[in-house]
Short mmCIF file of C-alpha atoms and ligand atoms in Angstrom, two decimals:
data_model
loop_
_atom_site.label_atom_id
_atom_site.label_comp_id
_atom_site.label_asym_id
_atom_site.label_seq_id
_atom_site.Cartn_x
_atom_site.Cartn_y
_atom_site.Cartn_z
CA MET S 23 60.52 58.12 31.51
CA SER S 24 63.68 57.63 33.62
CA VAL S 25 67.37 57.23 33.29
CA LEU S 26 68.48 53.83 34.84
CA VAL S 27 71.80 53.49 36.54
CA TYR S 28 73.67 50.26 37.17
CA ILE S 29 75.28 50.28 40.56
CA GLU S 30 78.38 48.26 41.46
CA GLN S 31 79.27 47.27 44.97
CA ALA S 32 82.18 45.63 46.63
CA GLU S 33 81.69 43.87 49.89
CA GLY S 34 78.26 45.48 50.32
CA LYS S 35 79.52 49.04 49.77
CA ILE S 36 78.54 51.08 46.78
CA LYS S 37 81.50 52.15 44.59
CA LYS S 38 82.14 55.82 44.44
CA THR S 39 82.34 55.61 40.64
CA SER S 40 78.78 54.30 40.51
CA LEU S 41 77.68 57.30 42.67
CA GLU S 42 79.44 59.46 40.02
CA ALA S 43 77.30 57.57 37.36
CA VAL S 44 74.24 58.62 39.39
CA SER S 45 75.37 62.26 39.69
CA PHE S 46 75.89 62.04 35.75
CA ALA S 47 72.47 60.49 35.14
CA SER S 48 70.92 63.13 37.40
CA ALA S 49 72.46 66.08 35.17
CA LEU S 50 71.54 64.07 31.99
CA ALA S 51 67.95 63.62 33.01
CA ALA S 52 67.80 67.30 33.86
CA LYS S 53 69.30 68.29 30.51
CA THR S 54 67.17 65.79 28.23
CA GLY S 55 63.91 65.83 30.33
CA GLU S 56 64.19 62.11 30.89
CA GLY S 57 62.58 62.40 34.34
CA ASP S 58 63.67 60.34 37.29
CA VAL S 59 66.87 58.60 37.87
CA ILE S 60 66.37 55.14 39.04
CA ALA S 61 69.41 53.13 40.29
CA VAL S 62 69.57 49.34 40.16
CA ALA S 63 71.72 47.51 42.83
CA LEU S 64 72.34 43.71 42.73
CA GLY S 65 73.29 41.31 45.48
CA SER S 66 73.74 41.93 49.17
CA VAL S 67 74.08 45.56 49.95
CA ASP S 68 73.68 47.49 53.19
CA GLN S 69 70.25 49.12 53.36
CA ALA S 70 71.81 52.53 54.54
CA GLU S 71 74.08 52.24 51.51
CA LEU S 72 71.14 51.77 49.14
CA ALA S 73 69.33 54.92 50.34
CA SER S 74 72.47 56.92 50.00
CA VAL S 75 72.39 56.88 46.15
CA GLY S 76 69.78 59.55 46.64
CA LYS S 77 72.43 62.08 47.75
CA ALA S 78 73.98 61.56 44.56
CA GLY S 79 70.81 62.30 42.63
CA ALA S 80 68.62 59.13 42.34
CA THR S 81 65.12 59.24 43.19
CA LYS S 82 64.52 55.62 43.54
CA LEU S 83 66.65 52.53 43.89
CA LEU S 84 65.56 49.00 42.84
CA HIS S 85 67.31 46.30 44.58
CA ALA S 86 67.56 42.67 43.55
CA SER S 87 68.94 40.94 46.85
CA ASP S 88 69.56 37.53 45.50
CA SER S 89 73.00 36.73 47.03
CA ARG S 90 74.05 34.84 43.98
CA LEU S 91 74.47 38.36 42.51
CA ASP S 92 77.20 39.39 44.97
CA ALA S 93 80.12 38.27 42.81
CA GLY S 94 80.45 40.12 39.44
CA VAL S 95 78.42 37.51 37.50
CA ILE S 96 78.48 39.37 34.28
CA GLN S 97 75.71 37.55 32.32
CA ALA S 98 73.45 37.49 35.24
CA HIS S 99 74.05 41.15 35.97
CA ALA S 100 73.26 42.00 32.41
CA THR S 101 70.00 40.03 32.42
CA ALA S 102 68.97 41.67 35.73
CA VAL S 103 69.65 45.17 34.40
CA ALA S 104 67.81 44.45 31.21
CA GLN S 105 64.68 43.39 33.16
CA ALA S 106 64.87 46.56 35.23
CA PHE S 107 65.26 48.60 31.87
CA GLU S 108 61.98 46.92 30.63
CA LYS S 109 60.11 47.58 33.85
CA THR S 110 61.05 51.17 34.15
CA GLY S 111 60.57 51.81 30.65
CA SER S 112 63.96 53.62 30.47
CA LYS S 113 65.70 54.56 27.27
CA THR S 114 69.03 55.33 28.74
CA VAL S 115 71.39 53.42 31.09
CA VAL S 116 74.27 55.03 32.77
CA LEU S 117 77.05 53.06 34.55
CA ALA S 118 80.70 53.67 35.71
CA LYS S 119 83.45 52.44 33.15
CA SER S 120 85.13 49.46 34.71
CA SER S 121 86.16 45.93 33.67
CA LEU S 122 82.81 44.64 35.11
CA GLY S 123 80.84 47.67 33.85
CA ASP S 124 82.35 47.32 30.36
CA ALA S 125 81.52 43.59 30.21
CA VAL S 126 77.92 44.10 31.57
CA ALA S 127 77.40 47.05 29.27
CA ALA S 128 78.28 45.14 26.00
CA ARG S 129 76.01 42.24 26.88
CA LEU S 130 73.18 44.67 27.95
CA ALA S 131 73.54 46.53 24.72
CA ILE S 132 72.77 43.29 22.79
CA LYS S 133 69.75 42.56 25.11
CA VAL S 134 68.03 45.93 24.86
CA ASN S 135 69.16 46.83 21.32
CA ALA S 136 71.17 49.97 22.47
CA GLY S 137 73.98 51.94 21.18
CA LEU S 138 76.77 51.93 23.62
CA VAL S 139 79.48 54.60 24.12
CA SER S 140 82.28 53.83 26.85
CA ASN S 141 84.66 56.26 28.51
CA VAL S 142 82.37 59.12 28.36
CA VAL S 143 83.83 62.46 29.78
CA GLU S 144 80.86 64.90 29.67
CA LEU S 145 77.15 65.22 29.08
CA PRO S 146 76.21 64.63 25.54
CA ASN S 147 75.61 67.47 23.19
CA THR S 148 72.10 67.30 22.14
CA ASP S 149 71.79 70.57 20.14
CA SER S 150 71.66 68.61 16.89
CA GLY S 151 71.41 64.76 17.39
CA TYR S 152 73.07 63.11 20.41
CA ILE S 153 76.91 63.53 20.32
CA VAL S 154 78.94 61.86 23.02
CA LYS S 155 82.45 62.90 23.81
CA ARG S 156 84.77 59.94 24.97
CA SER S 157 88.29 59.82 26.05
CA ILE S 158 90.68 57.57 23.73
CA TYR S 159 94.31 56.90 23.49
CA THR S 160 94.87 56.65 27.32
CA GLY S 161 93.55 60.15 27.67
CA LYS S 162 95.45 61.81 25.01
CA ALA S 163 92.67 62.52 22.55
CA PHE S 164 88.95 62.65 22.52
CA ALA S 165 86.32 61.08 19.97
CA GLU S 166 82.93 62.42 19.34
CA THR S 167 80.45 59.58 18.81
CA SER S 168 76.93 60.12 17.43
CA LEU S 169 74.40 57.89 18.87
CA THR S 170 71.28 57.38 16.68
CA THR S 171 69.70 54.47 18.46
CA GLU S 172 66.57 55.05 20.54
CA ASN S 173 68.12 53.00 23.55
CA LYS S 174 71.44 54.25 24.80
CA ILE S 175 74.15 53.12 27.21
CA LEU S 176 76.70 55.49 28.54
CA ALA S 177 79.72 54.26 30.51
CA ILE S 178 81.27 57.16 32.50
CA LYS S 179 84.89 57.71 32.87
CA LYS S 180 86.02 58.08 36.51
CA ASN S 181 86.11 61.73 37.65
CA ALA S 182 84.26 62.99 34.52
CA ILE S 183 81.68 64.64 36.84
CA ASP S 184 81.71 66.16 40.29
CA LEU S 185 79.88 63.82 42.78
CA LYS S 186 76.55 65.42 43.82
CA THR S 187 76.07 64.99 47.65
CA ASP S 188 73.15 67.21 48.42
CA GLY S 189 70.18 65.07 47.40
CA ALA S 190 67.64 63.43 49.67
CA ASP S 191 67.60 59.59 50.37
CA ALA S 192 66.21 57.46 47.60
CA ALA S 193 63.21 55.31 47.94
CA VAL S 194 64.25 51.63 48.02
CA GLU S 195 62.05 49.03 46.36
CA SER S 196 62.79 45.42 45.94
CA LEU S 197 63.23 44.22 42.30
CA GLU S 198 62.05 40.78 41.29
CA VAL S 199 64.30 39.22 38.62
CA ASN S 200 64.07 36.08 36.87
CA ILE S 201 67.64 34.96 36.03
CA PRO S 202 68.24 31.56 34.24
CA ASP S 203 70.70 29.05 35.76
CA SER S 204 72.72 29.28 32.64
CA ASP S 205 73.63 32.85 33.44
CA PHE S 206 75.73 31.55 36.35
CA GLY S 207 77.75 29.19 34.28
CA SER S 208 80.81 31.26 34.85
CA LYS S 209 81.24 32.89 38.33
CA ILE S 210 84.03 34.22 40.65
CA THR S 211 84.49 31.41 43.39
CA ALA S 212 87.29 33.26 45.37
CA THR S 213 89.14 36.47 45.29
CA GLU S 214 92.56 37.12 46.85
CA ARG S 215 94.08 40.59 47.33
CA ALA S 216 97.63 40.89 46.14
CA THR S 217 97.99 43.40 49.16
CA GLY S 218 95.99 44.07 52.38
CA GLU S 219 96.27 47.86 51.47
CA VAL S 220 94.04 50.13 49.47
CA LEU S 221 93.79 48.61 45.78
CA LEU S 222 95.65 50.69 43.26
CA PRO S 223 93.19 50.82 40.45
CA GLU S 224 90.38 51.63 42.87
CA ALA S 225 92.21 54.24 45.06
CA ASP S 226 90.98 57.60 45.55
CA ILE S 227 94.37 58.88 46.47
CA VAL S 228 97.72 57.41 45.15
CA VAL S 229 101.26 58.21 46.41
CA SER S 230 103.91 56.92 43.85
CA GLY S 231 107.57 56.98 44.11
CA GLY S 232 110.28 56.83 41.21
CA ARG S 233 113.91 56.22 40.86
CA GLY S 234 114.61 59.46 42.80
CA MET S 235 113.76 57.57 45.93
CA LYS S 236 117.17 55.81 45.45
CA GLY S 237 116.29 52.24 46.72
CA PRO S 238 113.75 50.11 48.24
CA GLU S 239 115.07 50.87 51.83
CA ASN S 240 113.47 54.47 51.39
CA TRP S 241 109.98 53.30 50.71
CA GLY S 242 108.81 53.65 54.32
CA MET S 243 108.59 57.33 53.61
CA ILE S 244 106.17 56.73 50.71
CA GLU S 245 104.20 54.11 52.71
CA ASP S 246 103.96 56.51 55.77
CA LEU S 247 102.58 59.34 53.61
CA ALA S 248 100.15 56.83 51.93
CA LYS S 249 98.94 55.65 55.29
CA THR S 250 98.33 59.19 56.47
CA LEU S 251 96.36 60.02 53.32
CA GLY S 252 94.52 56.68 53.24
CA ALA S 253 96.07 56.12 49.81
CA ALA S 254 97.42 53.35 47.67
CA THR S 255 101.09 53.20 46.78
CA GLY S 256 102.43 53.16 43.18
CA CYS S 257 105.73 53.39 41.45
CA SER S 258 107.28 54.00 37.97
CA LYS S 259 108.16 51.33 35.69
CA PRO S 260 111.96 51.17 36.32
CA VAL S 261 111.24 50.90 39.98
CA SER S 262 109.33 47.76 39.51
CA ASP S 263 111.66 46.50 36.71
CA ILE S 264 114.60 46.76 39.28
CA GLY S 265 112.58 44.87 41.86
CA TRP S 266 112.28 47.71 44.59
CA ARG S 267 108.49 47.48 44.29
CA PRO S 268 106.23 44.60 43.12
CA HIS S 269 105.02 44.88 39.46
CA HIS S 270 101.31 45.31 40.43
CA GLU S 271 102.31 48.82 41.72
CA HIS S 272 103.69 49.98 38.24
CA VAL S 273 101.73 52.90 37.01
CA GLY S 274 101.77 54.12 33.39
CA GLN S 275 101.21 53.10 29.76
CA THR S 276 102.32 49.61 30.31
CA GLY S 277 101.12 49.21 33.98
CA VAL S 278 98.17 50.08 35.92
CA LYS S 279 96.09 53.19 34.75
CA VAL S 280 94.70 55.32 37.70
CA ALA S 281 92.24 58.10 37.95
CA PRO S 282 92.28 59.17 41.58
CA SER S 283 91.05 62.43 43.12
CA LEU S 284 94.74 63.02 44.08
CA TYR S 285 98.01 61.54 42.65
CA VAL S 286 101.23 62.45 44.46
CA ALA S 287 104.43 61.75 42.46
CA ILE S 288 107.55 61.60 44.31
CA GLY S 289 111.01 61.37 42.47
CA ILE S 290 109.42 60.66 39.13
CA SER S 291 110.63 62.52 36.10
CA GLY S 292 107.10 62.51 34.32
CA ALA S 293 108.10 60.68 31.14
CA ILE S 294 105.31 60.42 28.63
CA GLN S 295 104.83 56.74 29.39
CA HIS S 296 104.14 57.34 33.05
CA LEU S 297 101.87 60.33 32.31
CA ALA S 298 99.64 58.07 30.10
CA GLY S 299 98.70 56.23 33.30
CA VAL S 300 97.84 59.27 35.51
CA ASN S 301 96.55 62.02 33.38
CA SER S 302 92.99 61.37 34.26
CA SER S 303 93.79 62.18 37.96
CA LYS S 304 91.81 65.08 39.27
CA CYS S 305 94.70 66.67 41.01
CA ILE S 306 98.37 66.00 40.49
CA VAL S 307 101.10 66.96 43.06
CA VAL S 308 104.60 66.61 42.14
CA ILE S 309 107.76 66.48 44.39
CA ASN S 310 111.04 66.63 42.51
CA LYS S 311 114.42 68.22 43.09
CA ASP S 312 114.79 69.11 39.48
CA PRO S 313 112.66 72.27 38.63
CA GLU S 314 112.94 71.21 34.80
CA ALA S 315 111.37 67.76 35.48
CA PRO S 316 108.73 67.41 32.80
CA PHE S 317 106.10 66.15 35.34
CA PHE S 318 105.82 69.88 36.61
CA LYS S 319 104.08 70.69 33.33
CA ALA S 320 101.22 68.22 34.14
CA ALA S 321 101.18 69.10 37.89
CA ASP S 322 98.41 71.13 39.60
CA TYR S 323 100.88 71.69 42.55
CA GLY S 324 104.68 71.24 42.56
CA ILE S 325 107.16 71.23 45.21
CA VAL S 326 110.87 71.70 44.00
CA GLY S 327 112.89 70.01 46.57
CA ASP S 328 114.69 67.04 47.91
CA ALA S 329 112.04 64.19 48.67
CA PHE S 330 114.08 63.15 51.72
CA GLU S 331 113.49 66.46 53.28
CA VAL S 332 110.14 67.43 51.98
CA VAL S 333 108.16 64.15 52.28
CA PRO S 334 108.76 63.55 56.00
CA LYS S 335 107.90 67.28 56.76
CA LEU S 336 104.72 66.96 54.53
CA ASN S 337 103.75 63.87 56.35
CA GLU S 338 104.03 65.42 59.64
CA ALA S 339 102.14 68.47 58.70
CA LEU S 340 99.28 66.31 57.19
CA LYS S 341 99.16 64.19 60.41
CA ALA S 342 98.66 67.31 62.36
CA GLU S 343 95.83 68.40 60.10
CA LEU S 344 93.97 65.09 59.44
C1 FAD Y 24 107.51 51.27 25.54
C2 FAD Y 24 107.81 51.84 26.91
C3 FAD Y 24 106.86 51.89 27.81
C4 FAD Y 24 107.05 52.41 29.11
N1 FAD Y 24 106.05 52.21 30.08
C5 FAD Y 24 106.16 52.94 31.33
C6 FAD Y 24 105.04 52.97 32.24
O1 FAD Y 24 104.10 52.29 32.06
N2 FAD Y 24 105.48 53.58 33.34
C7 FAD Y 24 106.52 54.27 33.79
O2 FAD Y 24 106.67 54.87 34.79
N3 FAD Y 24 107.50 54.31 32.75
C8 FAD Y 24 107.45 53.61 31.61
N4 FAD Y 24 108.46 53.71 30.76
C9 FAD Y 24 109.70 54.23 31.11
C10 FAD Y 24 109.62 55.75 31.08
O3 FAD Y 24 110.05 56.06 29.79
C11 FAD Y 24 110.72 56.46 32.03
O4 FAD Y 24 111.94 55.80 31.71
C12 FAD Y 24 110.43 56.05 33.51
O5 FAD Y 24 108.94 56.59 33.68
C13 FAD Y 24 111.31 56.81 34.40
O6 FAD Y 24 111.13 56.56 35.79
P1 FAD Y 24 111.34 57.61 36.96
O7 FAD Y 24 110.86 58.87 36.69
O8 FAD Y 24 111.32 56.86 38.12
O9 FAD Y 24 113.06 57.67 36.77
P2 FAD Y 24 114.06 58.85 36.22
O10 FAD Y 24 113.76 59.19 34.80
O11 FAD Y 24 115.43 58.40 36.60
O12 FAD Y 24 113.64 60.04 37.05
C14 FAD Y 24 113.96 60.25 38.51
C15 FAD Y 24 113.41 61.58 38.99
O13 FAD Y 24 113.75 61.75 40.35
C16 FAD Y 24 114.08 62.99 40.61
N5 FAD Y 24 114.98 62.97 41.75
C17 FAD Y 24 116.19 62.29 41.96
N6 FAD Y 24 116.40 62.48 43.33
C18 FAD Y 24 115.50 63.08 43.82
C19 FAD Y 24 115.35 63.48 45.24
N7 FAD Y 24 116.19 63.31 46.16
N8 FAD Y 24 114.12 64.19 45.58
C20 FAD Y 24 113.33 64.45 44.56
N9 FAD Y 24 113.50 64.21 43.34
C21 FAD Y 24 114.57 63.52 43.00
C22 FAD Y 24 114.92 63.33 39.40
O14 FAD Y 24 115.02 64.86 39.24
C23 FAD Y 24 114.16 62.66 38.26
O15 FAD Y 24 113.27 63.64 37.76
C24 FAD Y 24 108.23 53.05 29.46
C25 FAD Y 24 109.28 53.19 28.40
C26 FAD Y 24 109.08 52.74 27.22
C27 FAD Y 24 110.11 52.85 26.16
#
């Protein structure tokens, strides 16, 4: 028996969220006695990248290198993972929750007759049955779902588990898949980035500014700090509504939902609608001159001070350290 993990890649690099899925599968296999963790990667991926899934906890990686699988061809990916599922005799598939992951998981669930739970936040409780905890209502509540199917698919929320990094390299084997042409009926033919910088939904660190920044002419400070940290930039809704920043940077309930390892909020009050988009962040740092700003209640670290004094100093200190 084994737990199968569907790996997502971008431009030949394995996504960190997929490595988290591998670490989750490794902890799951140890808990349920399901044996090995086998990852399945599709399309053109760098060989060194493939073996690196072992560090996150996989014993083996199956690679279907057909370059038609490079772009997120949903139906074809579901078919390939279903064939790996049959081949390995797995009963459980783990993957990262994402727009591609959700689409593949839904189709895979039909193909392998599996129960599916998405946005999973912790290992299932198997004391009595198989109860899976998932995040709902943009992180404000949790639902417990009982899975009674023999085959199971778990899509893991970003940051739900610490990434394991101490495993050995995985054995890489090629995977022969037989995918009908009809599975390529819809495919991505071109992608264009809205910005050349780190993409906000994928970013591991986000630096966001709010109305406290006073105007677009002051955004250099935010961008400088983001550059030092290798972060994406975000903003509150009013900031994009006024046109200080583009709409694709608007974070919150009605904007982009982020789940970075570090979210730095500068001059943002912390209204509930903004928090709804950031409350899955692992660590939140708030810089605000008002000690009563609601964001401090959600912060792991808070700096009460004027952003125009604090941010340049913080940036200089970080530059000296990094
Ligand atoms: C249906 C609905 C949906 C919404 N969706 C979203 C959403 O998705 N995302 C979102 O962000 N908002 C959303 N909002 C708006 C939200 O309610 C808040 O109005 C908004 O988040 C406030 O933005 P802000 O914190 O930038 O501005 P403000 O509320 O004006 O806060 C500015 C903050 O900056 C601080 N400040 C001022 N000067 C300085 C300085 N020099 N140094 C440091 N700090 C300073 C102030 O103390 C204050 O806390 C939504 C509202 C509604 C009704």
